[in-house]
Short mmCIF file of C-alpha atoms and ligand atoms in Angstrom, two decimals:
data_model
loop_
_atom_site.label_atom_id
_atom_site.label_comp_id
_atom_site.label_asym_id
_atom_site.label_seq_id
_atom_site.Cartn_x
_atom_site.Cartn_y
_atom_site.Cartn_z
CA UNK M 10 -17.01 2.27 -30.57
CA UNK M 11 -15.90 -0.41 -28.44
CA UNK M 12 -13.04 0.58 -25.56
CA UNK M 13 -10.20 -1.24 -25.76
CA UNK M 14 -8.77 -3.19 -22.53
CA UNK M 15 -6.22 -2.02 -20.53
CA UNK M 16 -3.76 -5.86 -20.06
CA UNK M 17 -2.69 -4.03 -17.36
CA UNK M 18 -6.06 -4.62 -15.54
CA UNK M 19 -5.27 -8.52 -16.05
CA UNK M 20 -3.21 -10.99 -13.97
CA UNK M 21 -2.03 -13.53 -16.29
CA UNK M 22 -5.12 -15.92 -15.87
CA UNK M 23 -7.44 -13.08 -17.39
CA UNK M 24 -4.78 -12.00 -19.90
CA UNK M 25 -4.70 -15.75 -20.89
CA UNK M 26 -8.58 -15.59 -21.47
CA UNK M 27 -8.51 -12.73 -22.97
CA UNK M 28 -6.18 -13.68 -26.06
CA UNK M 29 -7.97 -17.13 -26.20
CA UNK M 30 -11.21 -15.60 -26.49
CA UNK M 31 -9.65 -13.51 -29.67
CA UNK M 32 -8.77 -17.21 -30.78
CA UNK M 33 -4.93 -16.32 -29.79
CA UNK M 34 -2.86 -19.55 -28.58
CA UNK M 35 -2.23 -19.24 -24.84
CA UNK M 36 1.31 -18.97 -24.69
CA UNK M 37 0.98 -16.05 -26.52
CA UNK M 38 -0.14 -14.59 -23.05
CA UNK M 39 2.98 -15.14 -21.51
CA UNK M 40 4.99 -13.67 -23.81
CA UNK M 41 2.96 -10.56 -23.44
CA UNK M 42 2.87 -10.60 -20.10
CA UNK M 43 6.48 -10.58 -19.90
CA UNK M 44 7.27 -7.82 -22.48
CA UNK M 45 4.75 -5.45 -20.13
CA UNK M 46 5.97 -6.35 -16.83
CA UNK M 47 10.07 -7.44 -17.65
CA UNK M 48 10.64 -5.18 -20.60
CA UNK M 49 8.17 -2.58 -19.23
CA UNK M 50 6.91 -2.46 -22.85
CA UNK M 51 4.79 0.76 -23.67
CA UNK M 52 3.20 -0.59 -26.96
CA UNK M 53 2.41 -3.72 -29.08
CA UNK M 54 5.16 -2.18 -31.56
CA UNK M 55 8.14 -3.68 -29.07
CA UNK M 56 6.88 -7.19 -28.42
CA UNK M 57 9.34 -8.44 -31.26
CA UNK M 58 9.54 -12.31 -30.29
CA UNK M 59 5.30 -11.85 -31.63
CA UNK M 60 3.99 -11.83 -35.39
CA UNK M 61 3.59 -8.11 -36.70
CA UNK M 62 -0.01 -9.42 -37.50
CA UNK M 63 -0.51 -10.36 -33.67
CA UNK M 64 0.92 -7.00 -32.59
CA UNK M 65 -1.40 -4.80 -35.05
CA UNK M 66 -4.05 -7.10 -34.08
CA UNK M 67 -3.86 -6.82 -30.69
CA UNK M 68 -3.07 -2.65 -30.93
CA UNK M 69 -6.77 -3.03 -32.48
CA UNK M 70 -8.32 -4.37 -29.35
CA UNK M 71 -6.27 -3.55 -26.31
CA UNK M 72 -3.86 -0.72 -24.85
CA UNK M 73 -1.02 -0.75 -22.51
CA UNK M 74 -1.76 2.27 -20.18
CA UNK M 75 1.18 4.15 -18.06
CA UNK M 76 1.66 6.52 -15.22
CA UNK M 77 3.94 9.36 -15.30
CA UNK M 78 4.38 11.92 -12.27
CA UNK M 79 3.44 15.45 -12.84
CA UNK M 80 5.69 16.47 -9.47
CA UNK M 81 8.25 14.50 -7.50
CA UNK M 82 8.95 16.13 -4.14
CA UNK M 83 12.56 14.46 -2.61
CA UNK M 84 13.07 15.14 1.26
CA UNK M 85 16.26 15.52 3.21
CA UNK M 86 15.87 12.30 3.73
CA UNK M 87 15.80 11.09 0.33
CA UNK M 88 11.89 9.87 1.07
CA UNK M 89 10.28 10.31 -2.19
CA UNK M 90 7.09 11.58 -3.19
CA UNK M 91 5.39 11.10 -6.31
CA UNK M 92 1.95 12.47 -8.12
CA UNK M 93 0.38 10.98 -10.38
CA UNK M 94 -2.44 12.32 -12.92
CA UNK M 95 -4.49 9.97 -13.80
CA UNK M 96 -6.57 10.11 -17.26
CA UNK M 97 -9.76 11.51 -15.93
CA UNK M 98 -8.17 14.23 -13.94
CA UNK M 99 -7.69 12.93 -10.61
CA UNK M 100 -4.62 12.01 -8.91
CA UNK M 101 -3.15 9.58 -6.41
CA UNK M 102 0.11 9.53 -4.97
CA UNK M 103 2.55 7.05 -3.61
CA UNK M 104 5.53 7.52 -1.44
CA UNK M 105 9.26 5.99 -1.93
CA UNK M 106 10.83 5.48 1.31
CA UNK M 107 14.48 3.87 0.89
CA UNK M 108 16.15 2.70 4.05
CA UNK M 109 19.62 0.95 3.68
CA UNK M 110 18.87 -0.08 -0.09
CA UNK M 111 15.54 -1.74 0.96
CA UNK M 112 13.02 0.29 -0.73
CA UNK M 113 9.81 0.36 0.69
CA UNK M 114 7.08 1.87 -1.97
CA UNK M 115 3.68 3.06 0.04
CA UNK M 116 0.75 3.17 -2.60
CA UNK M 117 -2.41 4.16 -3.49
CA UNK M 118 -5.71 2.06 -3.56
CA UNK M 119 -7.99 4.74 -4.31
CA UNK M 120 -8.95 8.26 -5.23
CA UNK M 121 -9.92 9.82 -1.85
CA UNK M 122 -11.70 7.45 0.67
CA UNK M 123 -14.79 6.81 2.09
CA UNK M 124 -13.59 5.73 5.61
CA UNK M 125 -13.75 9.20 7.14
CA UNK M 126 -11.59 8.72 9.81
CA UNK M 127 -11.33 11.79 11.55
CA UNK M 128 -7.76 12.67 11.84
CA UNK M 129 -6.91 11.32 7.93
CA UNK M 130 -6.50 14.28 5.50
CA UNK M 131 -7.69 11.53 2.75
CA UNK M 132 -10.98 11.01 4.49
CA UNK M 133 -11.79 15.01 3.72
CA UNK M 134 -11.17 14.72 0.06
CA UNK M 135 -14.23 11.81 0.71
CA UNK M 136 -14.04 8.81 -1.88
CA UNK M 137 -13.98 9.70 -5.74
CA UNK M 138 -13.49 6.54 -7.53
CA UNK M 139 -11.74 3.09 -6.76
CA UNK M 140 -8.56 2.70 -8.86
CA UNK M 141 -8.05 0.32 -11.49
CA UNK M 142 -5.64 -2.55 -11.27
CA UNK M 143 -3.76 -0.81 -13.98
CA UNK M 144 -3.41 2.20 -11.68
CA UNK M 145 -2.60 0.27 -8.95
CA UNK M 146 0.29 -1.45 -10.81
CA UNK M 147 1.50 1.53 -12.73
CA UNK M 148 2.52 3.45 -9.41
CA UNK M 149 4.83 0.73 -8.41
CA UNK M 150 6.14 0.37 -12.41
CA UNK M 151 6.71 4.65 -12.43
CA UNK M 152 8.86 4.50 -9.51
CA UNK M 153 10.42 1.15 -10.54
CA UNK M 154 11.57 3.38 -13.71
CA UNK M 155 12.29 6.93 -11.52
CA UNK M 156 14.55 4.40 -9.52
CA UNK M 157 16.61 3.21 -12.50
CA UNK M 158 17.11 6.40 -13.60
CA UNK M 159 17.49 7.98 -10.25
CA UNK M 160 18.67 5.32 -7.73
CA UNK M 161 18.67 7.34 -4.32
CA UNK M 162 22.18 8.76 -3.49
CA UNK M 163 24.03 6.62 -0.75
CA UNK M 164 24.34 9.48 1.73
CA UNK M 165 20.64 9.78 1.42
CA UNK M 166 19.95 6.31 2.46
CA UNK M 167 20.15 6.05 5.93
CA UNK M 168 19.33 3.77 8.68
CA UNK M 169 15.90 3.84 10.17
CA UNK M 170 12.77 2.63 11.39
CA UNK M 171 11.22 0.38 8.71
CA UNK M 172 8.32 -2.53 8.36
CA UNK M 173 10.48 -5.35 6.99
CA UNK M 174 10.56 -8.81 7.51
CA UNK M 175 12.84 -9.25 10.40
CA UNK M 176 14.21 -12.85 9.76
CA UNK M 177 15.98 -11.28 6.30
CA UNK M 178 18.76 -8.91 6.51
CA UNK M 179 19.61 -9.58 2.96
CA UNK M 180 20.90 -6.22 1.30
CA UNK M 181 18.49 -4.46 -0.90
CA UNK M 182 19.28 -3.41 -3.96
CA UNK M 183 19.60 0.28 -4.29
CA UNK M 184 17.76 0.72 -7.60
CA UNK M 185 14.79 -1.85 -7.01
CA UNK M 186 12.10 -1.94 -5.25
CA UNK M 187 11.52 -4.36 -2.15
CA UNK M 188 8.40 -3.70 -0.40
CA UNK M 189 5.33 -2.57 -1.00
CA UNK M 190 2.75 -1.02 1.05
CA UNK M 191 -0.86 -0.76 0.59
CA UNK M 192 -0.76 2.53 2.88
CA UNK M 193 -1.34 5.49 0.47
CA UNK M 194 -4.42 7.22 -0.46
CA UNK M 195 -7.64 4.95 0.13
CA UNK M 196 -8.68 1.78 1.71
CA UNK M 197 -7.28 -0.77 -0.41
CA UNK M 198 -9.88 -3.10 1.35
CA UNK M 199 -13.03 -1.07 0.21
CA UNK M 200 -11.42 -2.23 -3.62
CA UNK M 201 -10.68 -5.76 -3.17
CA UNK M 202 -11.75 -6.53 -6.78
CA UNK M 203 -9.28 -4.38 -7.90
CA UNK M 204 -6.38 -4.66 -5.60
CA UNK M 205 -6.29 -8.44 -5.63
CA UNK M 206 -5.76 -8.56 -9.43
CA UNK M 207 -2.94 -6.19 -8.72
CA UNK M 208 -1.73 -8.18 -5.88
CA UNK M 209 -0.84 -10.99 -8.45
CA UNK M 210 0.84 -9.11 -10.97
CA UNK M 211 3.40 -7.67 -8.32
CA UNK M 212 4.01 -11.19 -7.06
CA UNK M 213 3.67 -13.44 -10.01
CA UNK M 214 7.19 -14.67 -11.14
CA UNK M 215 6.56 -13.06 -14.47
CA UNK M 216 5.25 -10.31 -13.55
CA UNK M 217 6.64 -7.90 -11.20
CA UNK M 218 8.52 -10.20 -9.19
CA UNK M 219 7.85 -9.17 -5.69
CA UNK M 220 7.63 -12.00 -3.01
CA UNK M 221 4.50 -11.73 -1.23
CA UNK M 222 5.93 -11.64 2.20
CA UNK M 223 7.08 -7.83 0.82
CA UNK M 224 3.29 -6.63 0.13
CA UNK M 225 1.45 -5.66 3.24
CA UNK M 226 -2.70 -4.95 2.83
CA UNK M 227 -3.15 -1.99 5.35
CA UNK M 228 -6.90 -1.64 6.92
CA UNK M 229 -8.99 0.58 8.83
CA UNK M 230 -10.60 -2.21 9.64
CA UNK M 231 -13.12 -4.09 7.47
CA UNK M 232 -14.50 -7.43 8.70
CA UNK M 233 -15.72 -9.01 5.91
CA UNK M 234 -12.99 -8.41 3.41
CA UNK M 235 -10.26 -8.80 6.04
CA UNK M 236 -11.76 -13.04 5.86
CA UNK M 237 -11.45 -12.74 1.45
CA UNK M 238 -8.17 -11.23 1.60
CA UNK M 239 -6.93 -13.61 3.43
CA UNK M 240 -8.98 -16.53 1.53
CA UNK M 241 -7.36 -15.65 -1.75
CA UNK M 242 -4.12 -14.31 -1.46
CA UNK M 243 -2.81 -16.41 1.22
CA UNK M 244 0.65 -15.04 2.85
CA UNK M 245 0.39 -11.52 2.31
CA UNK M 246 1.10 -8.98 5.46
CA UNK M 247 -1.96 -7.38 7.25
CA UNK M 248 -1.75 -4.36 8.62
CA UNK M 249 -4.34 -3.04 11.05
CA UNK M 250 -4.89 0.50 11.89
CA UNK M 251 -6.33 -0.04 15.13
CA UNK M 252 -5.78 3.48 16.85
CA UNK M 253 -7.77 3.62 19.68
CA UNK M 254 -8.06 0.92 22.65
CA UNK M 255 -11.84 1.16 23.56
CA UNK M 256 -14.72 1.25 20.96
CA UNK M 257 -16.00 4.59 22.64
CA UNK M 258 -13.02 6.28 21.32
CA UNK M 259 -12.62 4.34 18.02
CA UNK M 260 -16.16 4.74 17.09
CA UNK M 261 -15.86 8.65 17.45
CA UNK M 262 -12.60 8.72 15.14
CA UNK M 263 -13.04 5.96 12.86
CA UNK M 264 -16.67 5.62 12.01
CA UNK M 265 -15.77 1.62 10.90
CA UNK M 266 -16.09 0.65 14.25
CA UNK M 267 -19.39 1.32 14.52
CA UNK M 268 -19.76 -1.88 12.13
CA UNK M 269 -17.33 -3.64 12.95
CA UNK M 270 -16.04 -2.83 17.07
CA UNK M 271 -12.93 -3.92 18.07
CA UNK M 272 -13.92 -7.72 19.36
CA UNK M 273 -14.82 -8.29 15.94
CA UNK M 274 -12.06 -6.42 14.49
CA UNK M 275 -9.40 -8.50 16.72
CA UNK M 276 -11.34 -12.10 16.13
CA UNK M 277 -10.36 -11.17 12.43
CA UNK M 278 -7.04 -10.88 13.14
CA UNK M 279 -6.50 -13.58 14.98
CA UNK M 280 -8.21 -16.03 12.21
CA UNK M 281 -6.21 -13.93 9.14
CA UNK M 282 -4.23 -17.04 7.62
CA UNK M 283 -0.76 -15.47 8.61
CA UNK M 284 1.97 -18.35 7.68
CA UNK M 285 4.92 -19.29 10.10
CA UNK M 286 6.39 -16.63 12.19
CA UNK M 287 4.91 -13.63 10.79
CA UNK M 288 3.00 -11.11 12.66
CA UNK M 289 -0.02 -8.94 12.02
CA UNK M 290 0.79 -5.12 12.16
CA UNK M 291 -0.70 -2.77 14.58
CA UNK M 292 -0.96 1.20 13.38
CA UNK M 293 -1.14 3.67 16.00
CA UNK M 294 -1.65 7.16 15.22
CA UNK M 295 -1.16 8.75 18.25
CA UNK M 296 -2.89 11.65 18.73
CA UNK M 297 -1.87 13.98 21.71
CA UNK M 298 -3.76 14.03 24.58
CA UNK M 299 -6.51 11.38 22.89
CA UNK M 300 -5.28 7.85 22.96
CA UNK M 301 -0.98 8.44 24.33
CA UNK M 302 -1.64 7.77 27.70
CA UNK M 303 0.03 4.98 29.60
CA UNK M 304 -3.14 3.81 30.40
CA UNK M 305 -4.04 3.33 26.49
CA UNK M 306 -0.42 1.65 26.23
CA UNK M 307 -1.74 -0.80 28.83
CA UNK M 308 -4.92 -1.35 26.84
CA UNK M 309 -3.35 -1.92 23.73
CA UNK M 310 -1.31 -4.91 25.14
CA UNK M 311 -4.15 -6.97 26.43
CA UNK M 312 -5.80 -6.42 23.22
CA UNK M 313 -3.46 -7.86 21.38
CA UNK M 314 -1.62 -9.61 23.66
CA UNK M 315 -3.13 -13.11 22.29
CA UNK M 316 -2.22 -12.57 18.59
CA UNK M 317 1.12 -12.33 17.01
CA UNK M 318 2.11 -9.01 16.63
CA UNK M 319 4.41 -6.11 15.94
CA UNK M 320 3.52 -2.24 16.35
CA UNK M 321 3.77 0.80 14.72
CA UNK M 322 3.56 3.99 16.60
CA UNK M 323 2.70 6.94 13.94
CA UNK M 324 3.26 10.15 15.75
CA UNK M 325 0.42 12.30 14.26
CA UNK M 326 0.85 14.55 11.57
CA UNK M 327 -0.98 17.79 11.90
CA UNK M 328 -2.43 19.29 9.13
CA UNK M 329 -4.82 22.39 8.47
CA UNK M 330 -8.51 22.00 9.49
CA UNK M 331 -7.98 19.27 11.96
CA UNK M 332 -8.15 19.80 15.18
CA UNK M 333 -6.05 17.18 16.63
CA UNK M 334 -2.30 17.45 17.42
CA UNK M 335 0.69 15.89 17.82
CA UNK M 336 1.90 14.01 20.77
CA UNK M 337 4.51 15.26 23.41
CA UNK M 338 8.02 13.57 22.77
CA UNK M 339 7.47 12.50 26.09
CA UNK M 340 4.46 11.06 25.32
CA UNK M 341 5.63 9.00 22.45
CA UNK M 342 8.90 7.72 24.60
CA UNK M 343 6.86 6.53 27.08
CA UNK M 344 4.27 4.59 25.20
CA UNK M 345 7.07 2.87 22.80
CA UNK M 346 9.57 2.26 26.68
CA UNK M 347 6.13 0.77 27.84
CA UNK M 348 5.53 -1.68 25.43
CA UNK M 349 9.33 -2.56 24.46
CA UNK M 350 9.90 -3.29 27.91
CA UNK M 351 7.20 -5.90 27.58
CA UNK M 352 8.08 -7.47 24.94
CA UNK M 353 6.16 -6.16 22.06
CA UNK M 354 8.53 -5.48 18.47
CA UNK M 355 7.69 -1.60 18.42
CA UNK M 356 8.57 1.01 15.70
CA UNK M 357 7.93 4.55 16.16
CA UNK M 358 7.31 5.85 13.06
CA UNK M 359 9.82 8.89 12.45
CA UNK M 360 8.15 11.73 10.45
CA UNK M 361 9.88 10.81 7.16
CA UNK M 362 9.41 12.88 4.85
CA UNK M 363 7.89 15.72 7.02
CA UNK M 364 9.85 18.03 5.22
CA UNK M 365 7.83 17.26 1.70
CA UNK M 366 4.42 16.47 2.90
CA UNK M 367 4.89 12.56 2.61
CA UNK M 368 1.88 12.10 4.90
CA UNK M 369 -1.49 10.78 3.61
CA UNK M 370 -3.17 13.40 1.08
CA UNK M 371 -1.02 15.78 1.74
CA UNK M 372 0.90 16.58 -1.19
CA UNK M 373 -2.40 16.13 -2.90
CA UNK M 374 -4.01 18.66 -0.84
CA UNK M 375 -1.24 21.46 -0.92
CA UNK M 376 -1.27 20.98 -4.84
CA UNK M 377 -4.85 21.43 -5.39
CA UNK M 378 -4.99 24.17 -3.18
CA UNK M 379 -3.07 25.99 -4.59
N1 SAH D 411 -7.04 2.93 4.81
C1 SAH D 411 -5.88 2.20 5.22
C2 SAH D 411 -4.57 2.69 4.59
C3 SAH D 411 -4.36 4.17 4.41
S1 SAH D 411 -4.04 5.14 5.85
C4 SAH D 411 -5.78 2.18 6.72
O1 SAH D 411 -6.59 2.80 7.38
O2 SAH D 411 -4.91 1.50 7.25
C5 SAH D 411 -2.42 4.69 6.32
C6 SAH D 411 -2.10 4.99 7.79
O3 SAH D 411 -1.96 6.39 7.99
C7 SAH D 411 -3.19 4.52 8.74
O4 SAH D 411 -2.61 3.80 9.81
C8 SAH D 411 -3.79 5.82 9.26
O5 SAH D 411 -4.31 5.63 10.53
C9 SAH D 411 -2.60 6.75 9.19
N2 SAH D 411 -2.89 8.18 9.15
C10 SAH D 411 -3.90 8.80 8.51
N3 SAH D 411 -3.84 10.13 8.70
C11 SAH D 411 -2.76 10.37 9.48
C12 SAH D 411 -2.16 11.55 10.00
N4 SAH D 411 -2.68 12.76 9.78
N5 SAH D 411 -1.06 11.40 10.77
C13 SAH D 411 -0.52 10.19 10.98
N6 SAH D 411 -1.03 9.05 10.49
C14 SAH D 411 -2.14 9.13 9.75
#
């Protein structure tokens, strides 16, 4: 038996090839690719505009796969958490975070993660498999649908810290989703070959529609993929979890640095093809009593004082078997006070979603543990 392909593991190009190599004419393609992405079509049966020969046809030789959550957690805060099983028994999640309409959708890249960064609940679970472009893009299309069905409540959607592109203040719309963020479960860099495919669905203009200054590529850290991101999907957000200011420290909690050490890391920022005014995105986890001194503050700035930048302070979020902890309030004031007062665009990361486990792996973890 042959296995049928999943069109949702093909940008239009490949879906193109695909139908020509069945001897299909290539506007057929479109048409598909329209009815899966616009309509959010769940078979060939739907596609009406295409022959009923075409559609059986194609039912014969390809499948349109889905996602659909086996538990949605909401928070106080009307953060959202979803779970997805996926058809060999794993399971990813992704997180809806909606801030004043402007949805912000963190995903998943892959099942578990080979990284091992020592404070990252993910890096525990160690890396299962890579996820499929399909399962890449079905996350964002499950939500998409949750979202139409469920638009968050107004009270729920407050003002807050959030990455968004801060030369548009255009409203969001309440039931749609406006950025995405390649910050979930995985290194989305250790999967290139799938997550660039996905990449151009979400920002194709028949596809899912999402401009690509809205899709931000978070790393740990990987050199050599940081350069092909950046070679073939031009204008897409970087972010760069850089969490410690010396490679001493960074090669003890993120074992990546022992490849690739911070010169290297920040010569690949500076040559990331970032268009106009944008900025790369620095990640700080701080972790109390580790890296929140002023002194690491101070470090920080002159290593990134030379590239554009913005940063995001992520209070750390303890979790079982870890030893680290949280920083002091005081801690986190003074670290954000010392680089706002020079200058630097600074979020601290509230703990959004706290309440349901929205960090990394967690939901994932208190599910299967149970
Ligand atoms: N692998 C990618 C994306 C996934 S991790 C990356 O490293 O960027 C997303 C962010 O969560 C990273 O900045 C990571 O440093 C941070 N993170 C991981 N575990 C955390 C925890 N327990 N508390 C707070 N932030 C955490």
């Amino acid at each position: 038996m042959t296995t049928k392909t999943d069109l949702k593991n093909l940008p239009l190009p490949a879906l193109e090839q695909f139908l020509q190599g069945q001897g299909k004419e290539r506007f057929r393609a479109l048409q598909v690719f329209k009815w899966i992405y616009q309509q959010d079509a769940h078979s060939f049966e739907e596609m009406t505009n295409i022959s009923k020969a075409l559609r059986k046809e194609l039912s014969e030789t390809a499948i349109i796969s889905n996602l659909e959550p086996e538990a949605v957690e909401q928070g106080n805060d009307g953060t959202r958490k979803y779970l997805f099983p996926l058809s060999d028994g794993a399971s990813v999640e992704a997180v809806l975070i909606p801030i004043e309409g402007r949805n912000t959708l963190c995903i998943s890249s892959q099942v578990g993660c080979a990284m091992a960064c020592e404070f990252c609940l993910t890096g525990t679970f160690k890396l299962t498999r890579n996820l499929t472009t399909a399962e890449i893009v079905n996350q964002i299309m499950a939500v998409r649908r949750d979202l139409v069905k469920n638009p968050p409540a107004p009270s729920l959607v407050a003002a807050g810290a959030v990455d968004d592109e801060e030369d548009d203040d255009s409203p969001g719309s309440p039931a749609a989703i406006r950025n995405i963020v390649l910050m979930g479960m995985g290194e989305p860099l250790h999967n290139l070959d799938n997550v660039i495919p996905a990449i151009r669905i979400m920002i194709d203009g028949n596809g899912l529609q999402l401009s690509n200054r809205r899709v931000t590529v978070s790393t740990c850290g990987l050199v050599p993929e940081m350069g092909r991101l950046g070679r073939e999907i031009p204008n897409v957000n970087l972010a760069v979890s850089l969490n410690a200011t010396t490679d001493e420290l960074r090669n003890r909690i993120m074992p990546v640095n022992r490849s690739y050490p911070l010169k290297e890391l920040l010569q690949a920022c500076r040559e990331f093809p970032l268009p106009g005014r944008r900025k790369v995105t620095f990640e700080y986890v701080m972790l109390g009593g580790v890296n929140d001194t002023l002194e690491d503050a101070k470090r920080l700035l002159r290593l990134i004082s030379d590239i554009p930048n913005k940063v995001n302070l992520i209070p750390f979020n303890e979790h079982e078997g870890c030893g680290f902890k949280s920083p002091t309030r005081a801690a986190i004031d003074a670290f954000h006070t010392y680089l706002i007062d020079r200058h630097v665009t600074v979020i601290t990361r509230d703990s959004r979603g706290g309440d349901i486990s929205a960090a990394c792996g967690q939901l994932k973890g208190k599910l299967e543990k149970k």
